[in-house]
Amino acid sequence: GAPSSRAYRSQILARRVALRVASLPFSVREAFLFKQTGHMCINEIASAVGADTDTIRHLIRTALDKIQESVADTEEYARALR
């Protein structure tokens, strides 16, 4: 059958996040994905990519900000903030 309205919105949200992550500059995407999918700490990421921890924190924050911008208008995002 047809997906529920909630399932459909979840799919849209997931697609937006995936597209936004894919469009991030390499260094930003790399740091973000190491943190989110590699479950690495800031120090481990810094060591792996040859950057200092402040740079890694900045890259991850940049990624999170860009992702939030791309989904800010969705109902799911608004609900998640409550």
PDB file of N, CA, C and O in Angstrom:
ATOM      1  N   GLY A   1       0.811  -1.193   0.000  1.00  0.00           N
ATOM      2  CA  GLY A   1       0.000   0.000   0.000  1.00  0.00           C
ATOM      3  C   GLY A   1       0.848   1.249   0.000  1.00  0.00           C
ATOM      4  O   GLY A   1       2.063   1.211   0.059  1.00  0.00           O
ATOM      5  N   ALA A   2       0.180   2.382  -0.048  1.00  0.00           N
ATOM      6  CA  ALA A   2       0.851   3.675  -0.053  1.00  0.00           C
ATOM      7  C   ALA A   2       1.468   3.942   1.316  1.00  0.00           C
ATOM      8  O   ALA A   2       0.914   3.553   2.338  1.00  0.00           O
ATOM      9  N   PRO A   3       2.619   4.586   1.338  1.00  0.00           N
ATOM     10  CA  PRO A   3       3.247   4.879   2.627  1.00  0.00           C
ATOM     11  C   PRO A   3       2.405   5.878   3.417  1.00  0.00           C
ATOM     12  O   PRO A   3       1.698   6.702   2.847  1.00  0.00           O
ATOM     13  N   SER A   4       2.473   5.764   4.718  1.00  0.00           N
ATOM     14  CA  SER A   4       1.751   6.708   5.558  1.00  0.00           C
ATOM     15  C   SER A   4       2.365   8.094   5.390  1.00  0.00           C
ATOM     16  O   SER A   4       3.490   8.243   4.933  1.00  0.00           O
ATOM     17  N   SER A   5       1.617   9.088   5.790  1.00  0.00           N
ATOM     18  CA  SER A   5       2.110  10.460   5.707  1.00  0.00           C
ATOM     19  C   SER A   5       3.389  10.622   6.520  1.00  0.00           C
ATOM     20  O   SER A   5       4.341  11.257   6.081  1.00  0.00           O
ATOM     21  N   ARG A   6       3.424  10.012   7.701  1.00  0.00           N
ATOM     22  CA  ARG A   6       4.618  10.110   8.553  1.00  0.00           C
ATOM     23  C   ARG A   6       5.819   9.411   7.909  1.00  0.00           C
ATOM     24  O   ARG A   6       6.928   9.932   7.910  1.00  0.00           O
ATOM     25  N   ALA A   7       5.589   8.228   7.361  1.00  0.00           N
ATOM     26  CA  ALA A   7       6.672   7.499   6.702  1.00  0.00           C
ATOM     27  C   ALA A   7       7.191   8.283   5.501  1.00  0.00           C
ATOM     28  O   ALA A   7       8.396   8.339   5.263  1.00  0.00           O
ATOM     29  N   TYR A   8       6.284   8.893   4.778  1.00  0.00           N
ATOM     30  CA  TYR A   8       6.676   9.680   3.615  1.00  0.00           C
ATOM     31  C   TYR A   8       7.534  10.870   4.038  1.00  0.00           C
ATOM     32  O   TYR A   8       8.581  11.145   3.454  1.00  0.00           O
ATOM     33  N   ARG A   9       7.102  11.580   5.095  1.00  0.00           N
ATOM     34  CA  ARG A   9       7.887  12.715   5.585  1.00  0.00           C
ATOM     35  C   ARG A   9       9.258  12.256   6.073  1.00  0.00           C
ATOM     36  O   ARG A   9      10.255  12.947   5.872  1.00  0.00           O
ATOM     37  N   SER A  10       9.302  11.092   6.708  1.00  0.00           N
ATOM     38  CA  SER A  10      10.589  10.562   7.165  1.00  0.00           C
ATOM     39  C   SER A  10      11.508  10.271   5.988  1.00  0.00           C
ATOM     40  O   SER A  10      12.720  10.533   6.054  1.00  0.00           O
ATOM     41  N   GLN A  11      10.935   9.742   4.916  1.00  0.00           N
ATOM     42  CA  GLN A  11      11.739   9.468   3.718  1.00  0.00           C
ATOM     43  C   GLN A  11      12.273  10.762   3.112  1.00  0.00           C
ATOM     44  O   GLN A  11      13.433  10.830   2.695  1.00  0.00           O
ATOM     45  N   ILE A  12      11.417  11.786   3.071  1.00  0.00           N
ATOM     46  CA  ILE A  12      11.844  13.084   2.539  1.00  0.00           C
ATOM     47  C   ILE A  12      12.975  13.655   3.392  1.00  0.00           C
ATOM     48  O   ILE A  12      13.981  14.143   2.879  1.00  0.00           O
ATOM     49  N   LEU A  13      12.809  13.588   4.706  1.00  0.00           N
ATOM     50  CA  LEU A  13      13.826  14.085   5.621  1.00  0.00           C
ATOM     51  C   LEU A  13      15.147  13.342   5.423  1.00  0.00           C
ATOM     52  O   LEU A  13      16.206  13.961   5.305  1.00  0.00           O
ATOM     53  N   ALA A  14      15.084  12.023   5.358  1.00  0.00           N
ATOM     54  CA  ALA A  14      16.297  11.216   5.163  1.00  0.00           C
ATOM     55  C   ALA A  14      16.971  11.556   3.838  1.00  0.00           C
ATOM     56  O   ALA A  14      18.203  11.656   3.764  1.00  0.00           O
ATOM     57  N   ARG A  15      16.182  11.761   2.800  1.00  0.00           N
ATOM     58  CA  ARG A  15      16.736  12.095   1.484  1.00  0.00           C
ATOM     59  C   ARG A  15      17.429  13.464   1.531  1.00  0.00           C
ATOM     60  O   ARG A  15      18.517  13.631   0.992  1.00  0.00           O
ATOM     61  N   ARG A  16      16.788  14.423   2.188  1.00  0.00           N
ATOM     62  CA  ARG A  16      17.393  15.755   2.295  1.00  0.00           C
ATOM     63  C   ARG A  16      18.718  15.699   3.048  1.00  0.00           C
ATOM     64  O   ARG A  16      19.690  16.339   2.654  1.00  0.00           O
ATOM     65  N   VAL A  17      18.749  14.953   4.143  1.00  0.00           N
ATOM     66  CA  VAL A  17      19.986  14.837   4.923  1.00  0.00           C
ATOM     67  C   VAL A  17      21.073  14.183   4.074  1.00  0.00           C
ATOM     68  O   VAL A  17      22.207  14.666   4.016  1.00  0.00           O
ATOM     69  N   ALA A  18      20.736  13.092   3.407  1.00  0.00           N
ATOM     70  CA  ALA A  18      21.726  12.379   2.590  1.00  0.00           C
ATOM     71  C   ALA A  18      22.271  13.272   1.472  1.00  0.00           C
ATOM     72  O   ALA A  18      23.484  13.301   1.223  1.00  0.00           O
ATOM     73  N   LEU A  19      21.386  14.015   0.816  1.00  0.00           N
ATOM     74  CA  LEU A  19      21.833  14.910  -0.261  1.00  0.00           C
ATOM     75  C   LEU A  19      22.713  16.028   0.294  1.00  0.00           C
ATOM     76  O   LEU A  19      23.713  16.394  -0.325  1.00  0.00           O
ATOM     77  N   ARG A  20      22.350  16.542   1.448  1.00  0.00           N
ATOM     78  CA  ARG A  20      23.140  17.628   2.039  1.00  0.00           C
ATOM     79  C   ARG A  20      24.513  17.129   2.464  1.00  0.00           C
ATOM     80  O   ARG A  20      25.515  17.795   2.228  1.00  0.00           O
ATOM     81  N   VAL A  21      24.557  15.964   3.075  1.00  0.00           N
ATOM     82  CA  VAL A  21      25.851  15.393   3.477  1.00  0.00           C
ATOM     83  C   VAL A  21      26.717  15.176   2.235  1.00  0.00           C
ATOM     84  O   VAL A  21      27.896  15.526   2.220  1.00  0.00           O
ATOM     85  N   ALA A  22      26.120  14.642   1.179  1.00  0.00           N
ATOM     86  CA  ALA A  22      26.874  14.382  -0.055  1.00  0.00           C
ATOM     87  C   ALA A  22      27.416  15.672  -0.672  1.00  0.00           C
ATOM     88  O   ALA A  22      28.457  15.651  -1.329  1.00  0.00           O
ATOM     89  N   SER A  23      26.726  16.796  -0.452  1.00  0.00           N
ATOM     90  CA  SER A  23      27.146  18.053  -1.067  1.00  0.00           C
ATOM     91  C   SER A  23      28.156  18.842  -0.234  1.00  0.00           C
ATOM     92  O   SER A  23      28.665  19.856  -0.687  1.00  0.00           O
ATOM     93  N   LEU A  24      28.443  18.369   0.977  1.00  0.00           N
ATOM     94  CA  LEU A  24      29.410  19.073   1.825  1.00  0.00           C
ATOM     95  C   LEU A  24      30.816  18.984   1.234  1.00  0.00           C
ATOM     96  O   LEU A  24      31.155  17.988   0.590  1.00  0.00           O
ATOM     97  N   PRO A  25      31.645  20.000   1.461  1.00  0.00           N
ATOM     98  CA  PRO A  25      33.050  19.895   1.041  1.00  0.00           C
ATOM     99  C   PRO A  25      33.684  18.649   1.673  1.00  0.00           C
ATOM    100  O   PRO A  25      33.303  18.248   2.779  1.00  0.00           O
ATOM    101  N   PHE A  26      34.648  18.068   0.989  1.00  0.00           N
ATOM    102  CA  PHE A  26      35.219  16.797   1.423  1.00  0.00           C
ATOM    103  C   PHE A  26      35.652  16.799   2.878  1.00  0.00           C
ATOM    104  O   PHE A  26      35.319  15.890   3.640  1.00  0.00           O
ATOM    105  N   SER A  27      36.416  17.813   3.304  1.00  0.00           N
ATOM    106  CA  SER A  27      36.936  17.803   4.674  1.00  0.00           C
ATOM    107  C   SER A  27      35.824  17.868   5.708  1.00  0.00           C
ATOM    108  O   SER A  27      35.909  17.225   6.767  1.00  0.00           O
ATOM    109  N   VAL A  28      34.767  18.600   5.405  1.00  0.00           N
ATOM    110  CA  VAL A  28      33.623  18.702   6.317  1.00  0.00           C
ATOM    111  C   VAL A  28      32.891  17.366   6.370  1.00  0.00           C
ATOM    112  O   VAL A  28      32.567  16.842   7.440  1.00  0.00           O
ATOM    113  N   ARG A  29      32.636  16.803   5.198  1.00  0.00           N
ATOM    114  CA  ARG A  29      31.938  15.511   5.106  1.00  0.00           C
ATOM    115  C   ARG A  29      32.744  14.412   5.791  1.00  0.00           C
ATOM    116  O   ARG A  29      32.203  13.596   6.543  1.00  0.00           O
ATOM    117  N   GLU A  30      34.043  14.400   5.569  1.00  0.00           N
ATOM    118  CA  GLU A  30      34.913  13.386   6.152  1.00  0.00           C
ATOM    119  C   GLU A  30      34.848  13.429   7.682  1.00  0.00           C
ATOM    120  O   GLU A  30      34.637  12.398   8.339  1.00  0.00           O
ATOM    121  N   ALA A  31      35.015  14.605   8.263  1.00  0.00           N
ATOM    122  CA  ALA A  31      34.980  14.732   9.724  1.00  0.00           C
ATOM    123  C   ALA A  31      33.616  14.324  10.274  1.00  0.00           C
ATOM    124  O   ALA A  31      33.525  13.592  11.266  1.00  0.00           O
ATOM    125  N   PHE A  32      32.554  14.792   9.623  1.00  0.00           N
ATOM    126  CA  PHE A  32      31.202  14.462  10.068  1.00  0.00           C
ATOM    127  C   PHE A  32      30.949  12.959  10.018  1.00  0.00           C
ATOM    128  O   PHE A  32      30.431  12.369  10.973  1.00  0.00           O
ATOM    129  N   LEU A  33      31.306  12.328   8.916  1.00  0.00           N
ATOM    130  CA  LEU A  33      31.049  10.888   8.777  1.00  0.00           C
ATOM    131  C   LEU A  33      31.912  10.058   9.721  1.00  0.00           C
ATOM    132  O   LEU A  33      31.447   9.046  10.247  1.00  0.00           O
ATOM    133  N   PHE A  34      33.147  10.453   9.937  1.00  0.00           N
ATOM    134  CA  PHE A  34      33.969   9.759  10.940  1.00  0.00           C
ATOM    135  C   PHE A  34      33.282   9.810  12.300  1.00  0.00           C
ATOM    136  O   PHE A  34      33.235   8.821  13.030  1.00  0.00           O
ATOM    137  N   LYS A  35      32.733  10.962  12.643  1.00  0.00           N
ATOM    138  CA  LYS A  35      32.077  11.135  13.946  1.00  0.00           C
ATOM    139  C   LYS A  35      30.770  10.344  14.016  1.00  0.00           C
ATOM    140  O   LYS A  35      30.500   9.653  15.003  1.00  0.00           O
ATOM    141  N   GLN A  36      29.954  10.435  12.985  1.00  0.00           N
ATOM    142  CA  GLN A  36      28.619   9.845  13.017  1.00  0.00           C
ATOM    143  C   GLN A  36      28.587   8.352  12.712  1.00  0.00           C
ATOM    144  O   GLN A  36      27.837   7.622  13.335  1.00  0.00           O
ATOM    145  N   THR A  37      29.369   7.920  11.752  1.00  0.00           N
ATOM    146  CA  THR A  37      29.304   6.509  11.364  1.00  0.00           C
ATOM    147  C   THR A  37      30.506   5.710  11.831  1.00  0.00           C
ATOM    148  O   THR A  37      30.411   4.501  11.996  1.00  0.00           O
ATOM    149  N   GLY A  38      31.627   6.394  12.043  1.00  0.00           N
ATOM    150  CA  GLY A  38      32.811   5.710  12.529  1.00  0.00           C
ATOM    151  C   GLY A  38      32.888   5.688  14.038  1.00  0.00           C
ATOM    152  O   GLY A  38      33.738   5.027  14.614  1.00  0.00           O
ATOM    153  N   HIS A  39      31.988   6.450  14.666  1.00  0.00           N
ATOM    154  CA  HIS A  39      31.947   6.539  16.125  1.00  0.00           C
ATOM    155  C   HIS A  39      33.324   6.839  16.704  1.00  0.00           C
ATOM    156  O   HIS A  39      33.744   6.240  17.683  1.00  0.00           O
ATOM    157  N   MET A  40      34.007   7.789  16.059  1.00  0.00           N
ATOM    158  CA  MET A  40      35.335   8.184  16.498  1.00  0.00           C
ATOM    159  C   MET A  40      35.227   9.452  17.336  1.00  0.00           C
ATOM    160  O   MET A  40      34.372  10.292  17.088  1.00  0.00           O
ATOM    161  N   CYS A  41      36.112   9.591  18.303  1.00  0.00           N
ATOM    162  CA  CYS A  41      36.143  10.822  19.092  1.00  0.00           C
ATOM    163  C   CYS A  41      36.916  11.885  18.312  1.00  0.00           C
ATOM    164  O   CYS A  41      37.587  11.591  17.323  1.00  0.00           O
ATOM    165  N   ILE A  42      36.801  13.117  18.777  1.00  0.00           N
ATOM    166  CA  ILE A  42      37.462  14.248  18.114  1.00  0.00           C
ATOM    167  C   ILE A  42      38.968  14.012  17.974  1.00  0.00           C
ATOM    168  O   ILE A  42      39.544  14.250  16.913  1.00  0.00           O
ATOM    169  N   ASN A  43      39.604  13.521  19.028  1.00  0.00           N
ATOM    170  CA  ASN A  43      41.050  13.264  18.969  1.00  0.00           C
ATOM    171  C   ASN A  43      41.402  12.222  17.919  1.00  0.00           C
ATOM    172  O   ASN A  43      42.417  12.352  17.219  1.00  0.00           O
ATOM    173  N   GLU A  44      40.599  11.170  17.823  1.00  0.00           N
ATOM    174  CA  GLU A  44      40.856  10.118  16.824  1.00  0.00           C
ATOM    175  C   GLU A  44      40.696  10.659  15.404  1.00  0.00           C
ATOM    176  O   GLU A  44      41.497  10.335  14.522  1.00  0.00           O
ATOM    177  N   ILE A  45      39.679  11.469  15.197  1.00  0.00           N
ATOM    178  CA  ILE A  45      39.460  12.050  13.872  1.00  0.00           C
ATOM    179  C   ILE A  45      40.623  12.976  13.516  1.00  0.00           C
ATOM    180  O   ILE A  45      41.159  12.905  12.407  1.00  0.00           O
ATOM    181  N   ALA A  46      41.013  13.820  14.468  1.00  0.00           N
ATOM    182  CA  ALA A  46      42.131  14.741  14.229  1.00  0.00           C
ATOM    183  C   ALA A  46      43.388  13.974  13.829  1.00  0.00           C
ATOM    184  O   ALA A  46      44.081  14.353  12.884  1.00  0.00           O
ATOM    185  N   SER A  47      43.661  12.897  14.538  1.00  0.00           N
ATOM    186  CA  SER A  47      44.835  12.076  14.231  1.00  0.00           C
ATOM    187  C   SER A  47      44.716  11.434  12.854  1.00  0.00           C
ATOM    188  O   SER A  47      45.681  11.402  12.088  1.00  0.00           O
ATOM    189  N   ALA A  48      43.522  10.936  12.537  1.00  0.00           N
ATOM    190  CA  ALA A  48      43.313  10.239  11.261  1.00  0.00           C
ATOM    191  C   ALA A  48      43.471  11.165  10.061  1.00  0.00           C
ATOM    192  O   ALA A  48      43.972  10.741   9.018  1.00  0.00           O
ATOM    193  N   VAL A  49      43.053  12.415  10.207  1.00  0.00           N
ATOM    194  CA  VAL A  49      43.094  13.321   9.053  1.00  0.00           C
ATOM    195  C   VAL A  49      44.249  14.317   9.108  1.00  0.00           C
ATOM    196  O   VAL A  49      44.435  15.099   8.179  1.00  0.00           O
ATOM    197  N   GLY A  50      45.006  14.304  10.204  1.00  0.00           N
ATOM    198  CA  GLY A  50      46.148  15.202  10.311  1.00  0.00           C
ATOM    199  C   GLY A  50      45.770  16.651  10.561  1.00  0.00           C
ATOM    200  O   GLY A  50      46.384  17.567  10.009  1.00  0.00           O
ATOM    201  N   ALA A  51      44.745  16.853  11.387  1.00  0.00           N
ATOM    202  CA  ALA A  51      44.307  18.210  11.728  1.00  0.00           C
ATOM    203  C   ALA A  51      44.234  18.343  13.244  1.00  0.00           C
ATOM    204  O   ALA A  51      44.230  17.341  13.958  1.00  0.00           O
ATOM    205  N   ASP A  52      44.158  19.577  13.720  1.00  0.00           N
ATOM    206  CA  ASP A  52      44.034  19.754  15.169  1.00  0.00           C
ATOM    207  C   ASP A  52      42.566  19.613  15.593  1.00  0.00           C
ATOM    208  O   ASP A  52      41.654  19.672  14.761  1.00  0.00           O
ATOM    209  N   THR A  53      42.367  19.422  16.871  1.00  0.00           N
ATOM    210  CA  THR A  53      41.011  19.150  17.374  1.00  0.00           C
ATOM    211  C   THR A  53      40.065  20.333  17.190  1.00  0.00           C
ATOM    212  O   THR A  53      38.877  20.132  16.934  1.00  0.00           O
ATOM    213  N   ASP A  54      40.571  21.553  17.286  1.00  0.00           N
ATOM    214  CA  ASP A  54      39.707  22.723  17.059  1.00  0.00           C
ATOM    215  C   ASP A  54      39.178  22.748  15.628  1.00  0.00           C
ATOM    216  O   ASP A  54      38.012  23.078  15.393  1.00  0.00           O
ATOM    217  N   THR A  55      40.027  22.386  14.683  1.00  0.00           N
ATOM    218  CA  THR A  55      39.604  22.324  13.288  1.00  0.00           C
ATOM    219  C   THR A  55      38.527  21.270  13.105  1.00  0.00           C
ATOM    220  O   THR A  55      37.520  21.510  12.430  1.00  0.00           O
ATOM    221  N   ILE A  56      38.719  20.109  13.706  1.00  0.00           N
ATOM    222  CA  ILE A  56      37.735  19.027  13.586  1.00  0.00           C
ATOM    223  C   ILE A  56      36.405  19.444  14.191  1.00  0.00           C
ATOM    224  O   ILE A  56      35.340  19.227  13.606  1.00  0.00           O
ATOM    225  N   ARG A  57      36.443  20.063  15.370  1.00  0.00           N
ATOM    226  CA  ARG A  57      35.198  20.553  15.990  1.00  0.00           C
ATOM    227  C   ARG A  57      34.481  21.525  15.057  1.00  0.00           C
ATOM    228  O   ARG A  57      33.261  21.480  14.902  1.00  0.00           O
ATOM    229  N   HIS A  58      35.248  22.425  14.451  1.00  0.00           N
ATOM    230  CA  HIS A  58      34.674  23.408  13.528  1.00  0.00           C
ATOM    231  C   HIS A  58      34.043  22.713  12.314  1.00  0.00           C
ATOM    232  O   HIS A  58      32.935  23.065  11.888  1.00  0.00           O
ATOM    233  N   LEU A  59      34.734  21.735  11.754  1.00  0.00           N
ATOM    234  CA  LEU A  59      34.217  21.022  10.584  1.00  0.00           C
ATOM    235  C   LEU A  59      32.916  20.297  10.911  1.00  0.00           C
ATOM    236  O   LEU A  59      31.950  20.331  10.130  1.00  0.00           O
ATOM    237  N   ILE A  60      32.872  19.648  12.069  1.00  0.00           N
ATOM    238  CA  ILE A  60      31.662  18.917  12.469  1.00  0.00           C
ATOM    239  C   ILE A  60      30.516  19.892  12.728  1.00  0.00           C
ATOM    240  O   ILE A  60      29.380  19.654  12.304  1.00  0.00           O
ATOM    241  N   ARG A  61      30.797  20.990  13.384  1.00  0.00           N
ATOM    242  CA  ARG A  61      29.762  22.014  13.635  1.00  0.00           C
ATOM    243  C   ARG A  61      29.231  22.571  12.321  1.00  0.00           C
ATOM    244  O   ARG A  61      28.029  22.780  12.151  1.00  0.00           O
ATOM    245  N   THR A  62      30.137  22.811  11.370  1.00  0.00           N
ATOM    246  CA  THR A  62      29.735  23.296  10.048  1.00  0.00           C
ATOM    247  C   THR A  62      28.797  22.296   9.383  1.00  0.00           C
ATOM    248  O   THR A  62      27.758  22.681   8.838  1.00  0.00           O
ATOM    249  N   ALA A  63      29.146  21.024   9.438  1.00  0.00           N
ATOM    250  CA  ALA A  63      28.293  19.992   8.842  1.00  0.00           C
ATOM    251  C   ALA A  63      26.921  19.990   9.497  1.00  0.00           C
ATOM    252  O   ALA A  63      25.892  19.969   8.804  1.00  0.00           O
ATOM    253  N   LEU A  64      26.877  20.012  10.808  1.00  0.00           N
ATOM    254  CA  LEU A  64      25.598  19.995  11.516  1.00  0.00           C
ATOM    255  C   LEU A  64      24.763  21.222  11.174  1.00  0.00           C
ATOM    256  O   LEU A  64      23.548  21.113  10.964  1.00  0.00           O
ATOM    257  N   ASP A  65      25.388  22.380  11.097  1.00  0.00           N
ATOM    258  CA  ASP A  65      24.665  23.601  10.732  1.00  0.00           C
ATOM    259  C   ASP A  65      24.073  23.496   9.336  1.00  0.00           C
ATOM    260  O   ASP A  65      22.913  23.861   9.106  1.00  0.00           O
ATOM    261  N   LYS A  66      24.852  23.014   8.390  1.00  0.00           N
ATOM    262  CA  LYS A  66      24.377  22.885   7.006  1.00  0.00           C
ATOM    263  C   LYS A  66      23.235  21.872   6.909  1.00  0.00           C
ATOM    264  O   LYS A  66      22.272  22.083   6.165  1.00  0.00           O
ATOM    265  N   ILE A  67      23.353  20.779   7.644  1.00  0.00           N
ATOM    266  CA  ILE A  67      22.288  19.770   7.627  1.00  0.00           C
ATOM    267  C   ILE A  67      21.015  20.351   8.235  1.00  0.00           C
ATOM    268  O   ILE A  67      19.919  20.181   7.687  1.00  0.00           O
ATOM    269  N   GLN A  68      21.143  21.051   9.350  1.00  0.00           N
ATOM    270  CA  GLN A  68      19.966  21.681   9.970  1.00  0.00           C
ATOM    271  C   GLN A  68      19.296  22.656   9.013  1.00  0.00           C
ATOM    272  O   GLN A  68      18.074  22.687   8.919  1.00  0.00           O
ATOM    273  N   GLU A  69      20.079  23.442   8.302  1.00  0.00           N
ATOM    274  CA  GLU A  69      19.516  24.384   7.328  1.00  0.00           C
ATOM    275  C   GLU A  69      18.696  23.658   6.268  1.00  0.00           C
ATOM    276  O   GLU A  69      17.656  24.148   5.844  1.00  0.00           O
ATOM    277  N   SER A  70      19.168  22.495   5.850  1.00  0.00           N
ATOM    278  CA  SER A  70      18.496  21.787   4.756  1.00  0.00           C
ATOM    279  C   SER A  70      17.193  21.127   5.178  1.00  0.00           C
ATOM    280  O   SER A  70      16.374  20.795   4.333  1.00  0.00           O
ATOM    281  N   VAL A  71      16.993  20.943   6.468  1.00  0.00           N
ATOM    282  CA  VAL A  71      15.768  20.273   6.930  1.00  0.00           C
ATOM    283  C   VAL A  71      14.898  21.158   7.822  1.00  0.00           C
ATOM    284  O   VAL A  71      13.870  20.717   8.322  1.00  0.00           O
ATOM    285  N   ALA A  72      15.281  22.397   7.987  1.00  0.00           N
ATOM    286  CA  ALA A  72      14.601  23.279   8.942  1.00  0.00           C
ATOM    287  C   ALA A  72      13.122  23.483   8.637  1.00  0.00           C
ATOM    288  O   ALA A  72      12.346  23.757   9.543  1.00  0.00           O
ATOM    289  N   ASP A  73      12.722  23.319   7.406  1.00  0.00           N
ATOM    290  CA  ASP A  73      11.325  23.575   7.060  1.00  0.00           C
ATOM    291  C   ASP A  73      10.434  22.333   7.120  1.00  0.00           C
ATOM    292  O   ASP A  73       9.264  22.400   6.782  1.00  0.00           O
ATOM    293  N   THR A  74      10.968  21.229   7.554  1.00  0.00           N
ATOM    294  CA  THR A  74      10.135  20.022   7.616  1.00  0.00           C
ATOM    295  C   THR A  74       9.423  19.913   8.957  1.00  0.00           C
ATOM    296  O   THR A  74       9.934  20.318   9.990  1.00  0.00           O
ATOM    297  N   GLU A  75       8.260  19.355   8.926  1.00  0.00           N
ATOM    298  CA  GLU A  75       7.482  19.159  10.156  1.00  0.00           C
ATOM    299  C   GLU A  75       8.216  18.227  11.117  1.00  0.00           C
ATOM    300  O   GLU A  75       8.202  18.447  12.323  1.00  0.00           O
ATOM    301  N   GLU A  76       8.845  17.198  10.589  1.00  0.00           N
ATOM    302  CA  GLU A  76       9.563  16.250  11.435  1.00  0.00           C
ATOM    303  C   GLU A  76      10.664  16.957  12.231  1.00  0.00           C
ATOM    304  O   GLU A  76      10.870  16.693  13.403  1.00  0.00           O
ATOM    305  N   TYR A  77      11.356  17.840  11.577  1.00  0.00           N
ATOM    306  CA  TYR A  77      12.424  18.564  12.240  1.00  0.00           C
ATOM    307  C   TYR A  77      11.843  19.433  13.354  1.00  0.00           C
ATOM    308  O   TYR A  77      12.356  19.459  14.463  1.00  0.00           O
ATOM    309  N   ALA A  78      10.766  20.111  13.074  1.00  0.00           N
ATOM    310  CA  ALA A  78      10.139  20.960  14.081  1.00  0.00           C
ATOM    311  C   ALA A  78       9.693  20.127  15.296  1.00  0.00           C
ATOM    312  O   ALA A  78       9.878  20.530  16.438  1.00  0.00           O
ATOM    313  N   ARG A  79       9.134  18.970  15.039  1.00  0.00           N
ATOM    314  CA  ARG A  79       8.709  18.094  16.141  1.00  0.00           C
ATOM    315  C   ARG A  79       9.886  17.601  16.950  1.00  0.00           C
ATOM    316  O   ARG A  79       9.797  17.470  18.165  1.00  0.00           O
ATOM    317  N   ALA A  80      10.976  17.308  16.285  1.00  0.00           N
ATOM    318  CA  ALA A  80      12.161  16.786  16.974  1.00  0.00           C
ATOM    319  C   ALA A  80      12.739  17.811  17.944  1.00  0.00           C
ATOM    320  O   ALA A  80      13.369  17.441  18.931  1.00  0.00           O
ATOM    321  N   LEU A  81      12.513  19.064  17.673  1.00  0.00           N
ATOM    322  CA  LEU A  81      13.048  20.111  18.530  1.00  0.00           C
ATOM    323  C   LEU A  81      12.216  20.295  19.801  1.00  0.00           C
ATOM    324  O   LEU A  81      12.660  20.916  20.738  1.00  0.00           O
ATOM    325  N   ARG A  82      11.004  19.765  19.824  1.00  0.00           N
ATOM    326  CA  ARG A  82      10.132  19.920  20.990  1.00  0.00           C
ATOM    327  C   ARG A  82      10.531  19.007  22.121  1.00  0.00           C
ATOM    328  O   ARG A  82      11.115  18.017  22.003  1.00  0.00           O
TER     329      ARG A  82
END
